Amino acid sequence: MAKEDHIKKILWAAIALILLPIMVRAAEMDKPKIVSLDYCADQYVLALADRDQIMALSMDADQGHSFYRDRAQGLPKFHSSMAEIVQMKPDLAVQSWRVTARMEKIINRVGTKLIIPRYGSDPEIVIGNVRRAGESFDQATRAETLIEDYRTRLEALHSIPKSPLKAAYITPSGFTAGTGTFVDEIIQLAGLSSYAAARNIVGWQSLPLEDLIIDPPDVFIASFFDTNLNS
């Protein structure tokens, strides 16, 4: 009897050894296939999905303003049209910009679910978006790892000693980013004093030239979207 039990254990071990790779491959195949419709949505997909989950990214996925552009190399891209989505029939389509009218209803007909991250830069909104994307992509563990890293880095930024230097962000057209904008949050997280916030500027508004002359900031921060210059 002991010998038979030993043989059974060996057989079950052999069966498990054979079936395990098959089960792993089946689990991988069950993960949803995804397309991304704009370069902001690309970042969620490239950060969380396996490469073999990604059916297509937006045309901007490998451009200079795409954070994960290196990961986009070699992956298919498309024009993010409804016709392409209907033809490809992905499980999920991710879009962070304004959704085309009736897109969700149309792509739902071919079994594609539209994922739209919540707009905003507040940490809890960011964390919620990453968590939801991770769950939708069947990559919850990867999402939680990313969230933990984000919390750690955010905490480190909050501990940076504050500087008395006043920083003003200004666009080529003379607009600045005030309270409630992502740019203003970055300035303050960097430990600088916000020139716009000190003037009670909320959102995106023009920055009066007179203010810059009478009380100039210590630091100018500028962005240029049509050059390779780092701002």
PDB file of C-alpha atoms in Angstrom:
ATOM      1  CA  MET A   1       0.000   0.000   0.000  1.00  0.00           C
ATOM      2  CA  ALA A   2       2.817   2.373   0.874  1.00  0.00           C
ATOM      3  CA  LYS A   3       4.425   1.652  -2.484  1.00  0.00           C
ATOM      4  CA  GLU A   4       1.145   2.373  -4.311  1.00  0.00           C
ATOM      5  CA  ASP A   5       0.728   5.663  -2.427  1.00  0.00           C
ATOM      6  CA  HIS A   6       4.264   6.626  -3.371  1.00  0.00           C
ATOM      7  CA  ILE A   7       3.571   5.864  -7.039  1.00  0.00           C
ATOM      8  CA  LYS A   8       0.349   7.915  -6.902  1.00  0.00           C
ATOM      9  CA  LYS A   9       2.229  10.893  -5.452  1.00  0.00           C
ATOM     10  CA  ILE A  10       4.809  10.662  -8.229  1.00  0.00           C
ATOM     11  CA  LEU A  11       2.062  10.479 -10.874  1.00  0.00           C
ATOM     12  CA  TRP A  12       0.206  13.474  -9.438  1.00  0.00           C
ATOM     13  CA  ALA A  13       3.448  15.436  -9.270  1.00  0.00           C
ATOM     14  CA  ALA A  14       4.151  14.601 -12.916  1.00  0.00           C
ATOM     15  CA  ILE A  15       0.620  15.614 -13.942  1.00  0.00           C
ATOM     16  CA  ALA A  16       0.946  18.900 -12.053  1.00  0.00           C
ATOM     17  CA  LEU A  17       4.295  19.559 -13.716  1.00  0.00           C
ATOM     18  CA  ILE A  18       2.744  19.022 -17.141  1.00  0.00           C
ATOM     19  CA  LEU A  19      -0.442  20.995 -16.476  1.00  0.00           C
ATOM     20  CA  LEU A  20       1.106  23.990 -14.701  1.00  0.00           C
ATOM     21  CA  PRO A  21       2.572  25.647 -17.843  1.00  0.00           C
ATOM     22  CA  ILE A  22      -0.713  25.028 -19.656  1.00  0.00           C
ATOM     23  CA  MET A  23      -2.676  26.632 -16.824  1.00  0.00           C
ATOM     24  CA  VAL A  24      -0.303  29.613 -16.738  1.00  0.00           C
ATOM     25  CA  ARG A  25      -0.630  30.114 -20.499  1.00  0.00           C
ATOM     26  CA  ALA A  26      -4.411  29.838 -20.231  1.00  0.00           C
ATOM     27  CA  ALA A  27      -4.451  32.478 -17.489  1.00  0.00           C
ATOM     28  CA  GLU A  28      -2.318  34.770 -19.625  1.00  0.00           C
ATOM     29  CA  MET A  29      -4.614  34.250 -22.616  1.00  0.00           C
ATOM     30  CA  ASP A  30      -7.609  35.172 -20.452  1.00  0.00           C
ATOM     31  CA  LYS A  31      -6.220  38.640 -19.756  1.00  0.00           C
ATOM     32  CA  PRO A  32      -8.142  41.290 -21.711  1.00  0.00           C
ATOM     33  CA  LYS A  33      -6.824  42.622 -24.995  1.00  0.00           C
ATOM     34  CA  ILE A  34      -6.540  46.412 -25.021  1.00  0.00           C
ATOM     35  CA  VAL A  35      -6.356  49.393 -27.363  1.00  0.00           C
ATOM     36  CA  SER A  36      -5.460  52.919 -26.267  1.00  0.00           C
ATOM     37  CA  LEU A  37      -7.020  55.910 -27.994  1.00  0.00           C
ATOM     38  CA  ASP A  38      -4.783  58.825 -26.944  1.00  0.00           C
ATOM     39  CA  TYR A  39      -1.323  59.373 -25.522  1.00  0.00           C
ATOM     40  CA  CYS A  40      -2.576  60.021 -21.972  1.00  0.00           C
ATOM     41  CA  ALA A  41      -4.424  56.703 -22.054  1.00  0.00           C
ATOM     42  CA  ASP A  42      -1.269  55.129 -23.523  1.00  0.00           C
ATOM     43  CA  GLN A  43       0.506  55.756 -20.225  1.00  0.00           C
ATOM     44  CA  TYR A  44      -1.968  53.626 -18.249  1.00  0.00           C
ATOM     45  CA  VAL A  45      -1.723  50.819 -20.775  1.00  0.00           C
ATOM     46  CA  LEU A  46       2.071  50.897 -21.073  1.00  0.00           C
ATOM     47  CA  ALA A  47       2.543  51.133 -17.302  1.00  0.00           C
ATOM     48  CA  LEU A  48       0.244  48.249 -16.384  1.00  0.00           C
ATOM     49  CA  ALA A  49      -0.530  45.874 -19.254  1.00  0.00           C
ATOM     50  CA  ASP A  50       1.600  43.025 -20.574  1.00  0.00           C
ATOM     51  CA  ARG A  51       2.907  43.670 -24.066  1.00  0.00           C
ATOM     52  CA  ASP A  52       0.873  40.782 -25.478  1.00  0.00           C
ATOM     53  CA  GLN A  53      -2.289  42.379 -24.075  1.00  0.00           C
ATOM     54  CA  ILE A  54      -1.765  45.523 -26.149  1.00  0.00           C
ATOM     55  CA  MET A  55      -3.443  45.340 -29.551  1.00  0.00           C
ATOM     56  CA  ALA A  56      -2.721  48.971 -30.473  1.00  0.00           C
ATOM     57  CA  LEU A  57      -1.646  52.314 -29.037  1.00  0.00           C
ATOM     58  CA  SER A  58      -2.328  55.842 -30.231  1.00  0.00           C
ATOM     59  CA  MET A  59      -0.160  57.406 -32.926  1.00  0.00           C
ATOM     60  CA  ASP A  60       1.525  59.565 -30.246  1.00  0.00           C
ATOM     61  CA  ALA A  61       2.571  56.677 -28.000  1.00  0.00           C
ATOM     62  CA  ASP A  62       6.254  56.887 -28.965  1.00  0.00           C
ATOM     63  CA  GLN A  63       6.507  60.676 -29.282  1.00  0.00           C
ATOM     64  CA  GLY A  64       8.609  62.924 -27.050  1.00  0.00           C
ATOM     65  CA  HIS A  65       5.690  63.945 -24.822  1.00  0.00           C
ATOM     66  CA  SER A  66       4.803  60.314 -24.047  1.00  0.00           C
ATOM     67  CA  PHE A  67       6.344  59.305 -20.701  1.00  0.00           C
ATOM     68  CA  TYR A  68       6.539  55.605 -21.574  1.00  0.00           C
ATOM     69  CA  ARG A  69       7.623  56.164 -25.186  1.00  0.00           C
ATOM     70  CA  ASP A  70      10.466  53.638 -24.835  1.00  0.00           C
ATOM     71  CA  ARG A  71       7.995  50.910 -23.885  1.00  0.00           C
ATOM     72  CA  ALA A  72       5.889  51.781 -26.930  1.00  0.00           C
ATOM     73  CA  GLN A  73       8.668  50.862 -29.338  1.00  0.00           C
ATOM     74  CA  GLY A  74       7.699  47.904 -31.515  1.00  0.00           C
ATOM     75  CA  LEU A  75       4.029  47.885 -30.504  1.00  0.00           C
ATOM     76  CA  PRO A  76       1.233  48.433 -33.062  1.00  0.00           C
ATOM     77  CA  LYS A  77      -0.284  51.897 -33.412  1.00  0.00           C
ATOM     78  CA  PHE A  78      -3.558  53.000 -34.960  1.00  0.00           C
ATOM     79  CA  HIS A  79      -5.648  56.116 -35.605  1.00  0.00           C
ATOM     80  CA  SER A  80      -8.083  55.485 -32.739  1.00  0.00           C
ATOM     81  CA  SER A  81     -11.155  55.454 -34.954  1.00  0.00           C
ATOM     82  CA  MET A  82     -14.405  53.671 -34.162  1.00  0.00           C
ATOM     83  CA  ALA A  83     -14.106  51.725 -37.416  1.00  0.00           C
ATOM     84  CA  GLU A  84     -10.726  50.323 -36.354  1.00  0.00           C
ATOM     85  CA  ILE A  85     -12.032  49.374 -32.911  1.00  0.00           C
ATOM     86  CA  VAL A  86     -15.045  47.599 -34.401  1.00  0.00           C
ATOM     87  CA  GLN A  87     -12.768  45.698 -36.776  1.00  0.00           C
ATOM     88  CA  MET A  88     -10.201  44.744 -34.100  1.00  0.00           C
ATOM     89  CA  LYS A  89     -12.777  43.855 -31.398  1.00  0.00           C
ATOM     90  CA  PRO A  90     -10.553  44.402 -28.324  1.00  0.00           C
ATOM     91  CA  ASP A  91     -11.897  43.624 -24.879  1.00  0.00           C
ATOM     92  CA  LEU A  92     -11.085  47.125 -23.626  1.00  0.00           C
ATOM     93  CA  ALA A  93     -10.578  50.567 -25.161  1.00  0.00           C
ATOM     94  CA  VAL A  94      -8.979  53.231 -22.948  1.00  0.00           C
ATOM     95  CA  GLN A  95      -9.570  56.920 -23.637  1.00  0.00           C
ATOM     96  CA  SER A  96      -8.749  59.869 -21.393  1.00  0.00           C
ATOM     97  CA  TRP A  97      -9.714  62.710 -23.709  1.00  0.00           C
ATOM     98  CA  ARG A  98     -13.237  63.648 -24.712  1.00  0.00           C
ATOM     99  CA  VAL A  99     -15.050  60.601 -26.020  1.00  0.00           C
ATOM    100  CA  THR A 100     -16.549  60.758 -29.496  1.00  0.00           C
ATOM    101  CA  ALA A 101     -20.329  60.888 -29.428  1.00  0.00           C
ATOM    102  CA  ARG A 102     -21.916  57.412 -29.415  1.00  0.00           C
ATOM    103  CA  MET A 103     -18.518  55.677 -29.313  1.00  0.00           C
ATOM    104  CA  GLU A 104     -19.288  53.700 -26.173  1.00  0.00           C
ATOM    105  CA  LYS A 105     -22.641  52.489 -27.489  1.00  0.00           C
ATOM    106  CA  ILE A 106     -21.163  51.471 -30.848  1.00  0.00           C
ATOM    107  CA  ILE A 107     -18.092  49.617 -29.565  1.00  0.00           C
ATOM    108  CA  ASN A 108     -20.172  47.884 -26.890  1.00  0.00           C
ATOM    109  CA  ARG A 109     -21.969  46.128 -29.741  1.00  0.00           C
ATOM    110  CA  VAL A 110     -18.780  44.226 -30.591  1.00  0.00           C
ATOM    111  CA  GLY A 111     -18.061  43.418 -26.947  1.00  0.00           C
ATOM    112  CA  THR A 112     -15.568  46.221 -26.256  1.00  0.00           C
ATOM    113  CA  LYS A 113     -15.775  48.033 -22.920  1.00  0.00           C
ATOM    114  CA  LEU A 114     -14.727  51.697 -22.819  1.00  0.00           C
ATOM    115  CA  ILE A 115     -12.511  52.718 -19.879  1.00  0.00           C
ATOM    116  CA  ILE A 116     -12.396  56.466 -19.158  1.00  0.00           C
ATOM    117  CA  PRO A 117     -10.046  57.591 -16.348  1.00  0.00           C
ATOM    118  CA  ARG A 118     -11.426  60.281 -14.086  1.00  0.00           C
ATOM    119  CA  TYR A 119     -10.061  63.741 -14.902  1.00  0.00           C
ATOM    120  CA  GLY A 120      -7.861  65.435 -12.310  1.00  0.00           C
ATOM    121  CA  SER A 121      -4.382  65.540 -10.774  1.00  0.00           C
ATOM    122  CA  ASP A 122      -5.330  65.158  -7.107  1.00  0.00           C
ATOM    123  CA  PRO A 123      -3.343  62.221  -5.648  1.00  0.00           C
ATOM    124  CA  GLU A 124      -6.472  60.282  -4.720  1.00  0.00           C
ATOM    125  CA  ILE A 125      -7.836  60.698  -8.255  1.00  0.00           C
ATOM    126  CA  VAL A 126      -4.528  59.485  -9.702  1.00  0.00           C
ATOM    127  CA  ILE A 127      -4.466  56.500  -7.349  1.00  0.00           C
ATOM    128  CA  GLY A 128      -8.092  55.670  -8.123  1.00  0.00           C
ATOM    129  CA  ASN A 129      -7.432  55.783 -11.863  1.00  0.00           C
ATOM    130  CA  VAL A 130      -4.383  53.516 -11.605  1.00  0.00           C
ATOM    131  CA  ARG A 131      -6.248  51.050  -9.385  1.00  0.00           C
ATOM    132  CA  ARG A 132      -9.260  50.934 -11.692  1.00  0.00           C
ATOM    133  CA  ALA A 133      -7.054  50.453 -14.759  1.00  0.00           C
ATOM    134  CA  GLY A 134      -5.127  47.686 -13.020  1.00  0.00           C
ATOM    135  CA  GLU A 135      -8.308  45.856 -12.087  1.00  0.00           C
ATOM    136  CA  SER A 136      -9.717  46.271 -15.605  1.00  0.00           C
ATOM    137  CA  PHE A 137      -6.491  44.986 -17.199  1.00  0.00           C
ATOM    138  CA  ASP A 138      -6.290  42.038 -14.764  1.00  0.00           C
ATOM    139  CA  GLN A 139      -3.093  43.607 -13.418  1.00  0.00           C
ATOM    140  CA  ALA A 140      -4.198  44.585  -9.910  1.00  0.00           C
ATOM    141  CA  THR A 141      -0.922  43.545  -8.255  1.00  0.00           C
ATOM    142  CA  ARG A 142       1.130  45.615 -10.695  1.00  0.00           C
ATOM    143  CA  ALA A 143      -1.170  48.584 -10.105  1.00  0.00           C
ATOM    144  CA  GLU A 144      -0.790  48.366  -6.324  1.00  0.00           C
ATOM    145  CA  THR A 145       3.002  48.258  -6.704  1.00  0.00           C
ATOM    146  CA  LEU A 146       2.851  51.404  -8.832  1.00  0.00           C
ATOM    147  CA  ILE A 147       0.549  53.094  -6.308  1.00  0.00           C
ATOM    148  CA  GLU A 148       2.888  52.273  -3.435  1.00  0.00           C
ATOM    149  CA  ASP A 149       5.828  53.737  -5.360  1.00  0.00           C
ATOM    150  CA  TYR A 150       3.757  56.848  -6.128  1.00  0.00           C
ATOM    151  CA  ARG A 151       2.845  57.319  -2.455  1.00  0.00           C
ATOM    152  CA  THR A 152       6.494  56.940  -1.423  1.00  0.00           C
ATOM    153  CA  ARG A 153       7.704  59.508  -3.939  1.00  0.00           C
ATOM    154  CA  LEU A 154       4.880  61.904  -3.058  1.00  0.00           C
ATOM    155  CA  GLU A 155       5.740  61.667   0.633  1.00  0.00           C
ATOM    156  CA  ALA A 156       9.390  62.385  -0.179  1.00  0.00           C
ATOM    157  CA  LEU A 157       8.383  65.490  -2.135  1.00  0.00           C
ATOM    158  CA  HIS A 158       6.255  66.770   0.738  1.00  0.00           C
ATOM    159  CA  SER A 159       9.293  66.530   3.011  1.00  0.00           C
ATOM    160  CA  ILE A 160      11.463  68.754   0.781  1.00  0.00           C
ATOM    161  CA  PRO A 161      12.478  71.946   2.635  1.00  0.00           C
ATOM    162  CA  LYS A 162      10.533  74.927   1.348  1.00  0.00           C
ATOM    163  CA  SER A 163      12.364  77.610  -0.602  1.00  0.00           C
ATOM    164  CA  PRO A 164      11.530  81.333  -0.494  1.00  0.00           C
ATOM    165  CA  LEU A 165      12.138  81.549  -4.250  1.00  0.00           C
ATOM    166  CA  LYS A 166       9.058  82.625  -6.209  1.00  0.00           C
ATOM    167  CA  ALA A 167       8.503  80.621  -9.389  1.00  0.00           C
ATOM    168  CA  ALA A 168       6.238  81.716 -12.233  1.00  0.00           C
ATOM    169  CA  TYR A 169       5.148  79.368 -14.996  1.00  0.00           C
ATOM    170  CA  ILE A 170       4.407  81.158 -18.251  1.00  0.00           C
ATOM    171  CA  THR A 171       3.350  79.928 -21.679  1.00  0.00           C
ATOM    172  CA  PRO A 172       4.500  81.479 -24.984  1.00  0.00           C
ATOM    173  CA  SER A 173       1.122  83.244 -25.153  1.00  0.00           C
ATOM    174  CA  GLY A 174       1.539  84.821 -21.708  1.00  0.00           C
ATOM    175  CA  PHE A 175      -0.707  82.556 -19.648  1.00  0.00           C
ATOM    176  CA  THR A 176       0.172  81.159 -16.244  1.00  0.00           C
ATOM    177  CA  ALA A 177      -1.009  78.221 -14.159  1.00  0.00           C
ATOM    178  CA  GLY A 178      -2.651  79.203 -10.893  1.00  0.00           C
ATOM    179  CA  THR A 179      -4.234  77.406  -7.965  1.00  0.00           C
ATOM    180  CA  GLY A 180      -6.001  74.200  -8.936  1.00  0.00           C
ATOM    181  CA  THR A 181      -3.709  73.344 -11.851  1.00  0.00           C
ATOM    182  CA  PHE A 182      -1.306  70.438 -12.065  1.00  0.00           C
ATOM    183  CA  VAL A 183       1.547  72.804 -12.952  1.00  0.00           C
ATOM    184  CA  ASP A 184       1.019  74.869  -9.797  1.00  0.00           C
ATOM    185  CA  GLU A 185       0.971  71.688  -7.700  1.00  0.00           C
ATOM    186  CA  ILE A 186       4.307  70.637  -9.223  1.00  0.00           C
ATOM    187  CA  ILE A 187       5.852  74.025  -8.401  1.00  0.00           C
ATOM    188  CA  GLN A 188       4.809  73.727  -4.772  1.00  0.00           C
ATOM    189  CA  LEU A 189       5.800  70.059  -4.505  1.00  0.00           C
ATOM    190  CA  ALA A 190       9.259  71.096  -5.719  1.00  0.00           C
ATOM    191  CA  GLY A 191       9.496  73.303  -2.641  1.00  0.00           C
ATOM    192  CA  LEU A 192       9.129  76.603  -4.483  1.00  0.00           C
ATOM    193  CA  SER A 193       6.718  79.418  -3.748  1.00  0.00           C
ATOM    194  CA  SER A 194       4.002  79.822  -6.380  1.00  0.00           C
ATOM    195  CA  TYR A 195       4.046  83.289  -7.944  1.00  0.00           C
ATOM    196  CA  ALA A 196       0.546  82.771  -9.366  1.00  0.00           C
ATOM    197  CA  ALA A 197      -0.976  81.460  -6.125  1.00  0.00           C
ATOM    198  CA  ALA A 198       0.415  84.461  -4.225  1.00  0.00           C
ATOM    199  CA  ARG A 199      -1.616  86.651  -6.598  1.00  0.00           C
ATOM    200  CA  ASN A 200      -4.785  84.625  -6.070  1.00  0.00           C
ATOM    201  CA  ILE A 201      -4.740  83.423  -9.666  1.00  0.00           C
ATOM    202  CA  VAL A 202      -7.002  80.408 -10.065  1.00  0.00           C
ATOM    203  CA  GLY A 203      -6.765  78.073 -13.050  1.00  0.00           C
ATOM    204  CA  TRP A 204      -5.280  79.249 -16.329  1.00  0.00           C
ATOM    205  CA  GLN A 205      -5.178  83.037 -16.689  1.00  0.00           C
ATOM    206  CA  SER A 206      -3.079  85.645 -18.451  1.00  0.00           C
ATOM    207  CA  LEU A 207      -0.206  86.993 -16.378  1.00  0.00           C
ATOM    208  CA  PRO A 208      -0.110  90.821 -16.471  1.00  0.00           C
ATOM    209  CA  LEU A 209       3.205  92.172 -17.746  1.00  0.00           C
ATOM    210  CA  GLU A 210       2.971  94.948 -15.158  1.00  0.00           C
ATOM    211  CA  ASP A 211       3.141  92.391 -12.341  1.00  0.00           C
ATOM    212  CA  LEU A 212       6.287  90.864 -13.786  1.00  0.00           C
ATOM    213  CA  ILE A 213       7.949  94.291 -13.962  1.00  0.00           C
ATOM    214  CA  ILE A 214       6.850  95.612 -10.559  1.00  0.00           C
ATOM    215  CA  ASP A 215       7.418  92.372  -8.660  1.00  0.00           C
ATOM    216  CA  PRO A 216       9.391  89.934 -10.819  1.00  0.00           C
ATOM    217  CA  PRO A 217       9.577  86.261  -9.828  1.00  0.00           C
ATOM    218  CA  ASP A 218      12.889  84.668  -8.905  1.00  0.00           C
ATOM    219  CA  VAL A 219      12.424  81.801 -11.338  1.00  0.00           C
ATOM    220  CA  PHE A 220      10.668  81.529 -14.696  1.00  0.00           C
ATOM    221  CA  ILE A 221       9.399  78.124 -15.807  1.00  0.00           C
ATOM    222  CA  ALA A 222       8.487  77.866 -19.480  1.00  0.00           C
ATOM    223  CA  SER A 223       7.254  75.137 -21.808  1.00  0.00           C
ATOM    224  CA  PHE A 224       7.528  74.865 -25.563  1.00  0.00           C
ATOM    225  CA  PHE A 225       5.494  72.203 -27.308  1.00  0.00           C
ATOM    226  CA  ASP A 226       7.041  72.547 -30.760  1.00  0.00           C
ATOM    227  CA  THR A 227      10.740  72.078 -29.955  1.00  0.00           C
ATOM    228  CA  ASN A 228      13.035  69.507 -28.400  1.00  0.00           C
ATOM    229  CA  LEU A 229      14.038  71.887 -25.608  1.00  0.00           C
ATOM    230  CA  ASN A 230      13.593  70.673 -22.046  1.00  0.00           C
ATOM    231  CA  SER A 231      11.574  73.125 -19.982  1.00  0.00           C
TER     232      SER A 231
END
